[in-house]
mmCIF file of C-alpha atoms in Angstrom:
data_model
loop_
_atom_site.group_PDB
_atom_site.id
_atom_site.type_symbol
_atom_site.label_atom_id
_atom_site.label_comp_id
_atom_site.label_asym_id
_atom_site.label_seq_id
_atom_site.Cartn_x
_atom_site.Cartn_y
_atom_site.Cartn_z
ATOM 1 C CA UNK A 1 -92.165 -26.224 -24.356
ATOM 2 C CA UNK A 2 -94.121 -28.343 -21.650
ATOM 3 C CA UNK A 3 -94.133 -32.109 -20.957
ATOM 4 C CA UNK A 4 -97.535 -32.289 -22.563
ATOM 5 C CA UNK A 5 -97.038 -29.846 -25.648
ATOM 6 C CA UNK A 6 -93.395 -31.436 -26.405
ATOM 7 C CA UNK A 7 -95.759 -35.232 -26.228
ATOM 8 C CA UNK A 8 -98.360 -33.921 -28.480
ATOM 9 C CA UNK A 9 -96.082 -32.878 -31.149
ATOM 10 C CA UNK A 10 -94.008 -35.940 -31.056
ATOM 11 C CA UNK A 11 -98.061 -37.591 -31.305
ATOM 12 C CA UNK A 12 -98.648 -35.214 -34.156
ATOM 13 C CA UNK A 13 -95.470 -35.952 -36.062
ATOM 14 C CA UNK A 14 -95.847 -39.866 -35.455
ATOM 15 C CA UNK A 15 -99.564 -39.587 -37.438
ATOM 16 C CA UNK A 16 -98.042 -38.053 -40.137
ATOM 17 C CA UNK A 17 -95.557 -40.177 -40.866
ATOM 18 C CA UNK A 18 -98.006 -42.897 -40.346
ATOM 19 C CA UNK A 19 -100.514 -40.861 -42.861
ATOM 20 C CA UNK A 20 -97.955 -40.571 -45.270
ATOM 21 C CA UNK A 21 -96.093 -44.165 -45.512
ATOM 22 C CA UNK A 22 -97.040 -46.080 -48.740
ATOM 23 C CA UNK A 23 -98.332 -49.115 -46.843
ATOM 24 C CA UNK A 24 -101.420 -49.686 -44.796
ATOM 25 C CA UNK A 25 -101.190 -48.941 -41.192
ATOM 26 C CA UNK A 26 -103.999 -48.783 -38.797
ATOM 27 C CA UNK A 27 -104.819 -48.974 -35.291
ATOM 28 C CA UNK A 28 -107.286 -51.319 -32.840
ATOM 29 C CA UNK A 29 -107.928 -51.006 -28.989
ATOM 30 C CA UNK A 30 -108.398 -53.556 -26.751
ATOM 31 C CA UNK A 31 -112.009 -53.378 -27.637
ATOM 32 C CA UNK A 32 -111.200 -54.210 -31.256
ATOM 33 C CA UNK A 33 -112.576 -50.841 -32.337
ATOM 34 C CA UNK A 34 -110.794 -49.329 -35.177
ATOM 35 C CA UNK A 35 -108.779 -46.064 -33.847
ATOM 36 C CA UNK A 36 -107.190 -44.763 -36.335
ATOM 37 C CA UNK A 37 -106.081 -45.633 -40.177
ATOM 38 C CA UNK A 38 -104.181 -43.907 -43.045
ATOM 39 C CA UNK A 39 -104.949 -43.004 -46.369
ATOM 40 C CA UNK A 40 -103.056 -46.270 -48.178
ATOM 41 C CA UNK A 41 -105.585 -48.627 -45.464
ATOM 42 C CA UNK A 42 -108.619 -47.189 -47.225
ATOM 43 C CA UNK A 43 -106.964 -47.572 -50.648
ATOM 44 C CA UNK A 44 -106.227 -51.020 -49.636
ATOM 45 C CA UNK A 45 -109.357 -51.797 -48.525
ATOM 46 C CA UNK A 46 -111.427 -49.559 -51.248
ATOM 47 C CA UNK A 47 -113.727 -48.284 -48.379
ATOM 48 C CA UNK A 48 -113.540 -45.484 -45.698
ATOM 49 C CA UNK A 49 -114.202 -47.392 -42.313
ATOM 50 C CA UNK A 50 -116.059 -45.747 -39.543
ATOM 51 C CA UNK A 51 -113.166 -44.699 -36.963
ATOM 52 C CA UNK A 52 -114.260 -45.941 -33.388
ATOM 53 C CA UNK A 53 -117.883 -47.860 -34.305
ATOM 54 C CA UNK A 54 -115.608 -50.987 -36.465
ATOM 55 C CA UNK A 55 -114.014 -53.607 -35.454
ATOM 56 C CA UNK A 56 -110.219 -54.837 -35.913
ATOM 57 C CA UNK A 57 -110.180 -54.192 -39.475
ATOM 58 C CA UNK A 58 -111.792 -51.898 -42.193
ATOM 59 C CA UNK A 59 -111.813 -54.233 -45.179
ATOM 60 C CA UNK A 60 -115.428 -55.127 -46.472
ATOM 61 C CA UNK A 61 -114.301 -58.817 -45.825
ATOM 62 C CA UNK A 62 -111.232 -61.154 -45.194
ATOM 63 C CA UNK A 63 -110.610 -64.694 -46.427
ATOM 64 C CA UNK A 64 -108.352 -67.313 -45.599
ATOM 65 C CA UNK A 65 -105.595 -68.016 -48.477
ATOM 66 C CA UNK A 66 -107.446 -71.481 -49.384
ATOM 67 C CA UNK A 67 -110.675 -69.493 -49.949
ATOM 68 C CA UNK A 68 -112.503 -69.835 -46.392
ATOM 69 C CA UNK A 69 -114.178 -66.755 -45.129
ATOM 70 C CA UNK A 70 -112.343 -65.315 -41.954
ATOM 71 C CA UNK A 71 -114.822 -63.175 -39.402
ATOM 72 C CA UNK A 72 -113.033 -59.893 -38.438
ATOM 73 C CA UNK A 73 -112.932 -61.279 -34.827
ATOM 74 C CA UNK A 74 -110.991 -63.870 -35.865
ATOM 75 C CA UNK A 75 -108.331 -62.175 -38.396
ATOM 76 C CA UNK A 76 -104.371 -61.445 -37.313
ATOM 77 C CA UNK A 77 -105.256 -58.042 -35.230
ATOM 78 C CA UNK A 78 -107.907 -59.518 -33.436
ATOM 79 C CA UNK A 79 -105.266 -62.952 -32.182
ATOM 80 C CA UNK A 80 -102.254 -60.735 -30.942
ATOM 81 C CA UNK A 81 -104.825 -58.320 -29.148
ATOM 82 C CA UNK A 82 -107.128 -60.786 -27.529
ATOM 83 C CA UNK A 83 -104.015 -63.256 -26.752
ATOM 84 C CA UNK A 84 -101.583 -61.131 -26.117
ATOM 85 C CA UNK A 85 -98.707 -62.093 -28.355
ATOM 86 C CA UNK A 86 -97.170 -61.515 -30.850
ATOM 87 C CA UNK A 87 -98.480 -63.549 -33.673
ATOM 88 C CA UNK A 88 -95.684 -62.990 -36.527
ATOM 89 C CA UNK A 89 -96.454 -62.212 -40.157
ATOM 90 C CA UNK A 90 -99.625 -63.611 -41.772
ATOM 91 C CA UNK A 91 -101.009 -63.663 -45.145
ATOM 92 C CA UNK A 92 -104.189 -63.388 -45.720
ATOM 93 C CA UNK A 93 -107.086 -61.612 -48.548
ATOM 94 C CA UNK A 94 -109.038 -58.549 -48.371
ATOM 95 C CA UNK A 95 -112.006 -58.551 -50.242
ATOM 96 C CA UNK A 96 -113.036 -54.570 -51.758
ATOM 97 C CA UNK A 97 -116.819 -53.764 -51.376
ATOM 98 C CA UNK A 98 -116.825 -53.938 -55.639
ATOM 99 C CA UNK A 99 -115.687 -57.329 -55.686
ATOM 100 C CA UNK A 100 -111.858 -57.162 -55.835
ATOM 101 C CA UNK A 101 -109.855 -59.574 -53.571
ATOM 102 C CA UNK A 102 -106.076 -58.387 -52.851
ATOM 103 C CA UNK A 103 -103.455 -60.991 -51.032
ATOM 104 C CA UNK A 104 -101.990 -59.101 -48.094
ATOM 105 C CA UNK A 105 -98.917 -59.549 -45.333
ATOM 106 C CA UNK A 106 -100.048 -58.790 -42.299
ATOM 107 C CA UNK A 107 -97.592 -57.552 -38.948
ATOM 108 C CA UNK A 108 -100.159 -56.709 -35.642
ATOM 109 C CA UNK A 109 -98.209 -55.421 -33.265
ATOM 110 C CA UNK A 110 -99.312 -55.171 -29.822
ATOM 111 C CA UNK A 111 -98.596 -51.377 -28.318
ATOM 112 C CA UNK A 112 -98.689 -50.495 -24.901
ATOM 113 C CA UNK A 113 -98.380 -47.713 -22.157
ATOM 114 C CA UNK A 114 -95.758 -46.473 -19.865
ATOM 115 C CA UNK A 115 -96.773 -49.388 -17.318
ATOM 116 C CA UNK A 116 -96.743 -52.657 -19.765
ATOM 117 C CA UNK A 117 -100.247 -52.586 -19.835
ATOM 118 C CA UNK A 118 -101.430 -53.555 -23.802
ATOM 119 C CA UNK A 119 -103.632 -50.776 -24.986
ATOM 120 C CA UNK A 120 -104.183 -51.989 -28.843
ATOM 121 C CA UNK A 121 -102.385 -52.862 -31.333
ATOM 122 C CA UNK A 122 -101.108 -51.487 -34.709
ATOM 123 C CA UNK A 123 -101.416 -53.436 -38.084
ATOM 124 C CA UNK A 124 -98.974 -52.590 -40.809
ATOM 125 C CA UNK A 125 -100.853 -54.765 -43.845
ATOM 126 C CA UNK A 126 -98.860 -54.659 -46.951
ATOM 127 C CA UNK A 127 -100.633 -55.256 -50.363
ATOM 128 C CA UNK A 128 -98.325 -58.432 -52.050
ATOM 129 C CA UNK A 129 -100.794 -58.978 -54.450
ATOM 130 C CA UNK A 130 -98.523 -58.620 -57.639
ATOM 131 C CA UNK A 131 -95.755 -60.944 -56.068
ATOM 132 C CA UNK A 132 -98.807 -63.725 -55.618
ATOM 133 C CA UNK A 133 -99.674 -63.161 -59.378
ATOM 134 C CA UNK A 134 -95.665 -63.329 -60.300
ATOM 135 C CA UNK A 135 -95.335 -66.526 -58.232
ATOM 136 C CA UNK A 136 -97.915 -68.293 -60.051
ATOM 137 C CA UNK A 137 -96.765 -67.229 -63.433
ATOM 138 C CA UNK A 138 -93.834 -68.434 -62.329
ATOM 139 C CA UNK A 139 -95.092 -72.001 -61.477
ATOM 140 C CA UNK A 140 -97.085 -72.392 -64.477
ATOM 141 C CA UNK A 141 -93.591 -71.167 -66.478
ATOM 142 C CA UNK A 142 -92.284 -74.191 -64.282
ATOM 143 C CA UNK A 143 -95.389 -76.664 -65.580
ATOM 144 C CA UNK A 144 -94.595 -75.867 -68.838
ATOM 145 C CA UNK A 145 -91.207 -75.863 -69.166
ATOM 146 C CA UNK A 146 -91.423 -79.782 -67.252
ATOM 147 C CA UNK A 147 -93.898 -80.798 -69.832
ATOM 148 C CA UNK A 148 -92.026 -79.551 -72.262
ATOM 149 C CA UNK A 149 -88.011 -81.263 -71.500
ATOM 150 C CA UNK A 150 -90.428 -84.680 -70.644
ATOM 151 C CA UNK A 151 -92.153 -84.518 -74.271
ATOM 152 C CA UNK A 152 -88.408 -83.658 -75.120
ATOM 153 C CA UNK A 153 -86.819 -86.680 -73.860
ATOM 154 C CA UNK A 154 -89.449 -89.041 -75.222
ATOM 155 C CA UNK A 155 -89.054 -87.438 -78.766
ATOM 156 C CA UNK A 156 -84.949 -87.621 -78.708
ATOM 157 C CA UNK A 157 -85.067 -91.260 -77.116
ATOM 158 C CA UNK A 158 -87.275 -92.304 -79.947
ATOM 159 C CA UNK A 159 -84.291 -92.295 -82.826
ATOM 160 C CA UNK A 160 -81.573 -93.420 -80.539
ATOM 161 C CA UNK A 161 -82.067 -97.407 -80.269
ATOM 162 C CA UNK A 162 -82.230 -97.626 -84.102
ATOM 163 C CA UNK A 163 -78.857 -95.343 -84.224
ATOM 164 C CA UNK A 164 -77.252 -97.387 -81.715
ATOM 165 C CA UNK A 165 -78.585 -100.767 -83.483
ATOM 166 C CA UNK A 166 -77.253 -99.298 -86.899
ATOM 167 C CA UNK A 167 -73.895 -98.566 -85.686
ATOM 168 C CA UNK A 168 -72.843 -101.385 -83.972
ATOM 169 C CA UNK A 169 -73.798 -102.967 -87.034
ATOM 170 C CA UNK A 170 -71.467 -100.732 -88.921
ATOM 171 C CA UNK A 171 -68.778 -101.810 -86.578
ATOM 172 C CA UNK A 172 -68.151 -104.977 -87.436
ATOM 173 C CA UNK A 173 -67.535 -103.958 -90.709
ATOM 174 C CA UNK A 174 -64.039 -105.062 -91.835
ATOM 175 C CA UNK A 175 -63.577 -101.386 -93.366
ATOM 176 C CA UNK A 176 -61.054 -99.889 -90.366
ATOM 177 C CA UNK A 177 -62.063 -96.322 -91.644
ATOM 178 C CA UNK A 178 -65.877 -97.686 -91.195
ATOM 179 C CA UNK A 179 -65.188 -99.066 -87.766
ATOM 180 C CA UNK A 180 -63.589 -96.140 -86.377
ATOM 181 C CA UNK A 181 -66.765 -93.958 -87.780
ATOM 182 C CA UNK A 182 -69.041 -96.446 -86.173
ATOM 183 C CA UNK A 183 -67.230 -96.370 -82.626
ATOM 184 C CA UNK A 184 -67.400 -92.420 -82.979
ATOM 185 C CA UNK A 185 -71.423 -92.584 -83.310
ATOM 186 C CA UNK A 186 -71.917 -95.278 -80.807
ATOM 187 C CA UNK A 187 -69.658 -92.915 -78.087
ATOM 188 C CA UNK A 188 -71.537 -90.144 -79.401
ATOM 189 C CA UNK A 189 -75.112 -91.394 -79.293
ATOM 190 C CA UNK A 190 -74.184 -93.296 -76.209
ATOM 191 C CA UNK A 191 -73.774 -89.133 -74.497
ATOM 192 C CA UNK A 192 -76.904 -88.398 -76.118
ATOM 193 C CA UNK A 193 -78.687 -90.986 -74.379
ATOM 194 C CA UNK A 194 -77.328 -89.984 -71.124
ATOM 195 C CA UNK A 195 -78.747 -86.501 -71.648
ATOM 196 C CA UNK A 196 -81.786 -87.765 -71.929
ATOM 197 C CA UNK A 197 -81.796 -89.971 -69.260
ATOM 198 C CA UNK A 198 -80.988 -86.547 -67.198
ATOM 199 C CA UNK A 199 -84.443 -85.022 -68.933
ATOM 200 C CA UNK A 200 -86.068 -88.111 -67.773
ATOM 201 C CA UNK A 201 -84.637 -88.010 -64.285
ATOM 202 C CA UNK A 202 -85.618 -84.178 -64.153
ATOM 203 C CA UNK A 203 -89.201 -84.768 -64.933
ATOM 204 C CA UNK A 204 -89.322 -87.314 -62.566
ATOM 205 C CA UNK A 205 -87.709 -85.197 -59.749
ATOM 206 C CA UNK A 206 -90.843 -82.311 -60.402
ATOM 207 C CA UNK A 207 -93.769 -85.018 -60.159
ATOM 208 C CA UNK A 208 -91.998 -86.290 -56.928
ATOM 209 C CA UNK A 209 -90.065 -89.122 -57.940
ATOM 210 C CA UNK A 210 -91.012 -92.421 -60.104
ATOM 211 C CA UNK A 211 -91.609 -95.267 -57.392
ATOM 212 C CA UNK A 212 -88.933 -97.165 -55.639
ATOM 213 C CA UNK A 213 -87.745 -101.009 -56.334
ATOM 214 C CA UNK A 214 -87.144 -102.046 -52.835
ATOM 215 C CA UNK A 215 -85.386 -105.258 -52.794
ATOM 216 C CA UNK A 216 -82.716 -107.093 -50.996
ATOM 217 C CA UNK A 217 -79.007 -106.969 -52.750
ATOM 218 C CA UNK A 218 -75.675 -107.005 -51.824
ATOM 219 C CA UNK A 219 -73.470 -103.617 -51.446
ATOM 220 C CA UNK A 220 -71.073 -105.780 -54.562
ATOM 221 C CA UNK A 221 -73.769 -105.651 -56.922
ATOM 222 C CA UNK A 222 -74.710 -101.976 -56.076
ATOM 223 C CA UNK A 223 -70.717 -100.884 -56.471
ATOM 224 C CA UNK A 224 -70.555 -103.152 -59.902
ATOM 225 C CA UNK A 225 -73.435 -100.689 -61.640
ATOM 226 C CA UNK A 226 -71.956 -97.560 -60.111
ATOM 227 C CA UNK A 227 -68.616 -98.407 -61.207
ATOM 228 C CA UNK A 228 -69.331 -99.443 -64.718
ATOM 229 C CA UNK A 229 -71.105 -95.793 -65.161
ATOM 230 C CA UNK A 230 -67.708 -94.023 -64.286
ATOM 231 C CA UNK A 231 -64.995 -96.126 -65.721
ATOM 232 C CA UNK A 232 -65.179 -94.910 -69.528
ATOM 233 C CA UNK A 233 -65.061 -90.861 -68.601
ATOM 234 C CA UNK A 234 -62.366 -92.020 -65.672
ATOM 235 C CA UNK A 235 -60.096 -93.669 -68.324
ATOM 236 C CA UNK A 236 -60.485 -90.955 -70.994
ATOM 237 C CA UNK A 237 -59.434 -88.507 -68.617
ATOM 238 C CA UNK A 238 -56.434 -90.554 -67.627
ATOM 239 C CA UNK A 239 -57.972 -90.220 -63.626
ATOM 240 C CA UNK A 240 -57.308 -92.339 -60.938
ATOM 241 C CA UNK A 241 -60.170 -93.970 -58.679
ATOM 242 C CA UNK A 242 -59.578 -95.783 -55.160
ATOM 243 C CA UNK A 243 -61.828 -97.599 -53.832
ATOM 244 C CA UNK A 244 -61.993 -98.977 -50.295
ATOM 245 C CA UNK A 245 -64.648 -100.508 -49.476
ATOM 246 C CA UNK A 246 -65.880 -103.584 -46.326
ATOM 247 C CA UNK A 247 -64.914 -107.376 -46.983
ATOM 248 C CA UNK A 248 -67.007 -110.172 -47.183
ATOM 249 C CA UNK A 249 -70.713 -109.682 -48.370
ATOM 250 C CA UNK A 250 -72.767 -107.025 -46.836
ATOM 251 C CA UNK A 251 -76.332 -107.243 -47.244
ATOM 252 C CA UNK A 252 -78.397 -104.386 -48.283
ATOM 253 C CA UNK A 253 -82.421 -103.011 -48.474
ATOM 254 C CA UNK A 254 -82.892 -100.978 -51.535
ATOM 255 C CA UNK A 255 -83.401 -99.761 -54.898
ATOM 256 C CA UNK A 256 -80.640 -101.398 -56.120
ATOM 257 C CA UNK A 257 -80.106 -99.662 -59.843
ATOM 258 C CA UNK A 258 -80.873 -95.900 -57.773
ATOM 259 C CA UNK A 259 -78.287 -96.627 -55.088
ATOM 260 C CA UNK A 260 -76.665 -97.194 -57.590
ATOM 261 C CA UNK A 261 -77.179 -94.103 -60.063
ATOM 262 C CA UNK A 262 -76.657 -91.947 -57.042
ATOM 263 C CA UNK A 263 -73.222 -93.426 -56.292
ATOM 264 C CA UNK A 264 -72.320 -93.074 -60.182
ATOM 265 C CA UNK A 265 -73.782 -89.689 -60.530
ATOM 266 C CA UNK A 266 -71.551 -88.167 -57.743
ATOM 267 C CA UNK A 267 -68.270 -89.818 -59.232
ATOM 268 C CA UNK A 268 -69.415 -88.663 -62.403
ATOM 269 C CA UNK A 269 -69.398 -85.481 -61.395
ATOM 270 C CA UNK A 270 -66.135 -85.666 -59.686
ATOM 271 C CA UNK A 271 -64.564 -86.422 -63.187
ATOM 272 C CA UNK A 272 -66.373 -83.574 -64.493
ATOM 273 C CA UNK A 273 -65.179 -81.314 -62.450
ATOM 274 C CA UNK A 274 -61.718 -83.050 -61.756
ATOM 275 C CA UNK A 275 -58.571 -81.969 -64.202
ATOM 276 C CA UNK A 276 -57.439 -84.929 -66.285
ATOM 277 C CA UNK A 277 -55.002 -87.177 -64.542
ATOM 278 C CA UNK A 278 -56.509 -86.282 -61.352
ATOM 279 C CA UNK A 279 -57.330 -88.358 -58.190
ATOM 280 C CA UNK A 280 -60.772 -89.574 -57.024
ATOM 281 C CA UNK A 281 -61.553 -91.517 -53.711
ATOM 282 C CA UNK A 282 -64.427 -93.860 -52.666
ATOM 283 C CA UNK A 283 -64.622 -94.998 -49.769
ATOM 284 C CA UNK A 284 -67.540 -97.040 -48.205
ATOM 285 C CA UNK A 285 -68.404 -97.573 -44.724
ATOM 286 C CA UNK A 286 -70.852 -99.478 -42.460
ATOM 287 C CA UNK A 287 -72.337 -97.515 -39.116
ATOM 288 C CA UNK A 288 -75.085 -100.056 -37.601
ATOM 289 C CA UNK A 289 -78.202 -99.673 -40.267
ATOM 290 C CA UNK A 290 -75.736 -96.959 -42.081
ATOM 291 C CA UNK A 291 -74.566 -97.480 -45.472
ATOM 292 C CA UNK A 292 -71.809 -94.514 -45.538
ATOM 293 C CA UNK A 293 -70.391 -93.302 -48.840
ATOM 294 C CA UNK A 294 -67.331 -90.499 -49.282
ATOM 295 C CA UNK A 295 -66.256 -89.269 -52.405
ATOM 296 C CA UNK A 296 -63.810 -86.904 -52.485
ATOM 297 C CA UNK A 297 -61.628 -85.676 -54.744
ATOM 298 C CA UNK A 298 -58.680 -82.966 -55.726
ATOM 299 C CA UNK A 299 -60.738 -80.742 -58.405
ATOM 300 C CA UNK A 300 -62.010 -77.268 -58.855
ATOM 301 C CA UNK A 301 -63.816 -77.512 -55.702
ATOM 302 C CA UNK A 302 -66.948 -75.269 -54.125
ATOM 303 C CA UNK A 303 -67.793 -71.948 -52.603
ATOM 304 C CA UNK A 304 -69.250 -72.015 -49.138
ATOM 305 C CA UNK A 305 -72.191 -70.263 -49.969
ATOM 306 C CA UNK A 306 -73.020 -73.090 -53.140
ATOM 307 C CA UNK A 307 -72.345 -75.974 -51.078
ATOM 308 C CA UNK A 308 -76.085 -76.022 -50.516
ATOM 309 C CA UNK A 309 -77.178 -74.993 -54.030
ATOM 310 C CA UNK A 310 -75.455 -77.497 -55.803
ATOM 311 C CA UNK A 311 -78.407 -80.131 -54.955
ATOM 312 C CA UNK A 312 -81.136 -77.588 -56.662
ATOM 313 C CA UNK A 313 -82.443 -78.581 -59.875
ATOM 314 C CA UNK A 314 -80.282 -76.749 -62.457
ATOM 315 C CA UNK A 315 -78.063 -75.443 -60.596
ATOM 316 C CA UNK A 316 -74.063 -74.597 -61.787
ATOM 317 C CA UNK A 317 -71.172 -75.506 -59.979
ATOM 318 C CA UNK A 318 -69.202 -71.953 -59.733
ATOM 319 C CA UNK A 319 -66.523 -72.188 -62.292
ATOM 320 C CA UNK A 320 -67.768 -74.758 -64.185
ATOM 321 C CA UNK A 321 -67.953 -73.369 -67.491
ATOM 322 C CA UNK A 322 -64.699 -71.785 -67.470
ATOM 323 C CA UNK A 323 -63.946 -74.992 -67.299
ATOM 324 C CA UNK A 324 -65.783 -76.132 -69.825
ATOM 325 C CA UNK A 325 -67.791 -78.579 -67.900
ATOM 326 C CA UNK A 326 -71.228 -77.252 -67.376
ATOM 327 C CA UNK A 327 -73.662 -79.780 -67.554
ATOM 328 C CA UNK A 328 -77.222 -79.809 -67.223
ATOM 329 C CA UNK A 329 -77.367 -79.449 -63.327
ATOM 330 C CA UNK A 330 -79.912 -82.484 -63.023
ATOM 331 C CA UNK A 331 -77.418 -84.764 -61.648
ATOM 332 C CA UNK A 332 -76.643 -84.000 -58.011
ATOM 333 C CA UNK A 333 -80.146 -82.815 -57.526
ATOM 334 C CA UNK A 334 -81.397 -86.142 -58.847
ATOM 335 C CA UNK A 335 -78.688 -87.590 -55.824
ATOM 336 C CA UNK A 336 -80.486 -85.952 -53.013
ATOM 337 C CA UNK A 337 -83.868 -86.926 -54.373
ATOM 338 C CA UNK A 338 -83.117 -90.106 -54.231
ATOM 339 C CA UNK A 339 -80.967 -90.260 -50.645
ATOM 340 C CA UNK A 340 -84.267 -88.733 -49.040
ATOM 341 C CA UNK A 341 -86.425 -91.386 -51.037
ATOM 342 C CA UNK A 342 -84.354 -93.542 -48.933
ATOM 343 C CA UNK A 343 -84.333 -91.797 -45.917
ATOM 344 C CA UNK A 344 -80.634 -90.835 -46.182
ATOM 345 C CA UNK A 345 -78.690 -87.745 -46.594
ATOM 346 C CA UNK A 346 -76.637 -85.993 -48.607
ATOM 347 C CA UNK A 347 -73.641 -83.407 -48.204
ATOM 348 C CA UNK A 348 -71.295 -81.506 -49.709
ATOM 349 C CA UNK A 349 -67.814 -80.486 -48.410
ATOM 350 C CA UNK A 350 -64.936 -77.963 -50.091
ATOM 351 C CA UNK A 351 -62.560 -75.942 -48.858
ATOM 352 C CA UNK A 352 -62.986 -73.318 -51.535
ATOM 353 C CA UNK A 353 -62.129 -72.974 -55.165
ATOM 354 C CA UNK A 354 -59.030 -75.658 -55.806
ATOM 355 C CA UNK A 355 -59.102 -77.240 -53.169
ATOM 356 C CA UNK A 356 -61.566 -80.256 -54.265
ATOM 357 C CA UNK A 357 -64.775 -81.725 -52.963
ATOM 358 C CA UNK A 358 -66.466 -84.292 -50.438
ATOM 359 C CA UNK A 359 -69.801 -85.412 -50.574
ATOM 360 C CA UNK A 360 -71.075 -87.214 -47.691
ATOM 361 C CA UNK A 361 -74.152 -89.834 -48.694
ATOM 362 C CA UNK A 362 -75.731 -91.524 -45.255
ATOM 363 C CA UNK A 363 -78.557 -94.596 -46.783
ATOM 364 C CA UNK A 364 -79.981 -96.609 -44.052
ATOM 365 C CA UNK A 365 -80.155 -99.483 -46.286
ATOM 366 C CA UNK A 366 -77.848 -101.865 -44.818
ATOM 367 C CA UNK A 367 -79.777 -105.238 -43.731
ATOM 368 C CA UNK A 368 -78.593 -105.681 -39.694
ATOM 369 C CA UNK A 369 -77.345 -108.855 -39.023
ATOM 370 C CA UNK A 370 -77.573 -110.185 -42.563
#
């Protein structure tokens, strides 16, 4: 076999596979003009273009994803032909001569000769019409399910002030057996409130965040309410906490009760996740504007690959309920919602499973040469 013959049947055998691939492929020229297209392109775009008299695509029309009708001479094909680039993958909607409007994925790619010179450029659109539909099912799934846990929280919180007003009136009873039932409900309602506090915090996290209290305070007052949050589960679970933190008063800029309810929800869920008579470790720094905050402890500690996913909305530590710890996953999420409301950070740190945790919180919050 020739040169020529052995090139035409490669040609040949590169059409059919292009003819018989489930996605749309087609083909422009430098012109624009549409070369060549298989049979999925003119299922895709419910029409059989013209090969050779249309231009850089054969739907009946194209729209941008906000609605905005996009000229042919302006769609993906026609930007990596006329600039000469390669212009990535781009979404975008084909509209059918009946009507019907499909989302697509679009990947031009520019093709060219034995010398580098471009000669077209071949489109391989894929339909991803059904994942659009999925993903917003799947956000109005998340809509509801926020509306629902915020109607949730204001329905639970409704009974819980007159439960907690009851049974602190049952404890001062002089009935020890009454007292001791009365301590039991206040603990118990007292948990309660705290998951609904997290339902709260949730809903807040989804609609971006209820506003922050800037105002000046002192890093002692901020370390009082973050303390008083951890030292019943600390002393329950027989757990040890040091603290080191700078002397003398150091000013600060912030939201003084969510500084605070950051701090306490990451040494909360150090004693969560921390075996009973285990250690804990906070330790606060100052770096210039910095305030810098380290807790670390010698629990159950973290995959690698979770260290991230930890902060999502939900989301388990590994292990957890083996443990029988599982929580809501609301609490470090709410953390890094409000570090970046701050314009801080937050990290996590493990060495794998046993080997305990670090989180890392950065808040530039401290007042300079207060």
């Amino acid at each position: 076999m020739d040169f020529h013959a052995h090139q035409n049947e490669h040609e040949h055998r590169y059409r059919q596979l292009a003819a018989s691939l489930p996605v749309a492929v087609y083909s422009c020229d430098t012109e624009g003009r549409v070369t060549e297209f298989n049979r999925a392109a003119v299922r895709l775009w419910g029409r059989t273009p013209v090969a050779g008299a249309e231009f850089w695509c054969g739907s009946h029309a194209m729209f941008t994803l906000d609605g905005t009708r996009l000229p042919h001479d302006q769609c993906p094909m026609a930007l990596a032909v006329r600039e000469a680039r390669e212009v990535g993958r781009i979404e975008a909607v084909v509209e059918r001569p009946c009507g019907e409007r499909r989302y697509v994925l679009a990947h031009p790619q520019l093709t060219r000769n034995q010398a580098g010179a471009i000669t077209g450029a071949i489109n391989v659109v894929v339909d991803i019409t059904e994942r659009k539909l999925l993903e917003e099912r799947l956000r109005e799934t998340d809509r509801g399910k926020d509306a629902f846990f915020s109607t949730l929280a204001h329905e639970l919180r409704n009974p819980l002030s007159p439960i907690m007003s009851a049974a602190s009136l049952l404890a001062r009873s002089d009935d020890p057996g009454v007292t001791r039932m009365a301590g039991i409900i206040v603990r118990q309602a007292a948990m309660l409130e705290r998951l609904v506090d997290d339902l709260f915090d949730a809903s807040r996290i989804t609609r971006g965040g209820a506003p922050l209290r800037m105002a000046d305070t002192t890093l002692a007052r901020v370390l009082d309410r973050a303390l008083d949050t951890v030292r019943a589960p600390l002393t329950a679970r027989r757990q040890t906490l040091g603290v080191e933190s700078p002397p003398g008063e150091v000013a600060l800029h912030c939201d003084e009760v969510r500084v605070a309810q950051l701090i306490g929800n990451v040494l909360l869920n150090a004693s969560k996740y921390t075996p009973p008579e285990g250690a804990i470790r906070l330790s606060v720094r100052i770096d210039c504007d910095n305030l810098l905050v380290t807790v670390s402890d010698n629990g159950i500690g973290i995959e690698a690959d979770r260290l991230e996913q930890i902060f999502q909305l939900y989301a388990q530590v590994d292990g957890a309920d083996m443990h029988g710890k599982g929580g809501m996953g609301i609490g470090l999420a709410l953390v890094r919602d409000l570090c970046e409301r701050h314009g801080g950070t937050v990290r996590a740190h493990s060495d794998g499973p046993g080997r305990g945790s670090r989180f890392e919180i950065v808040l530039p919050v401290v007042v300079s040469g207060a």
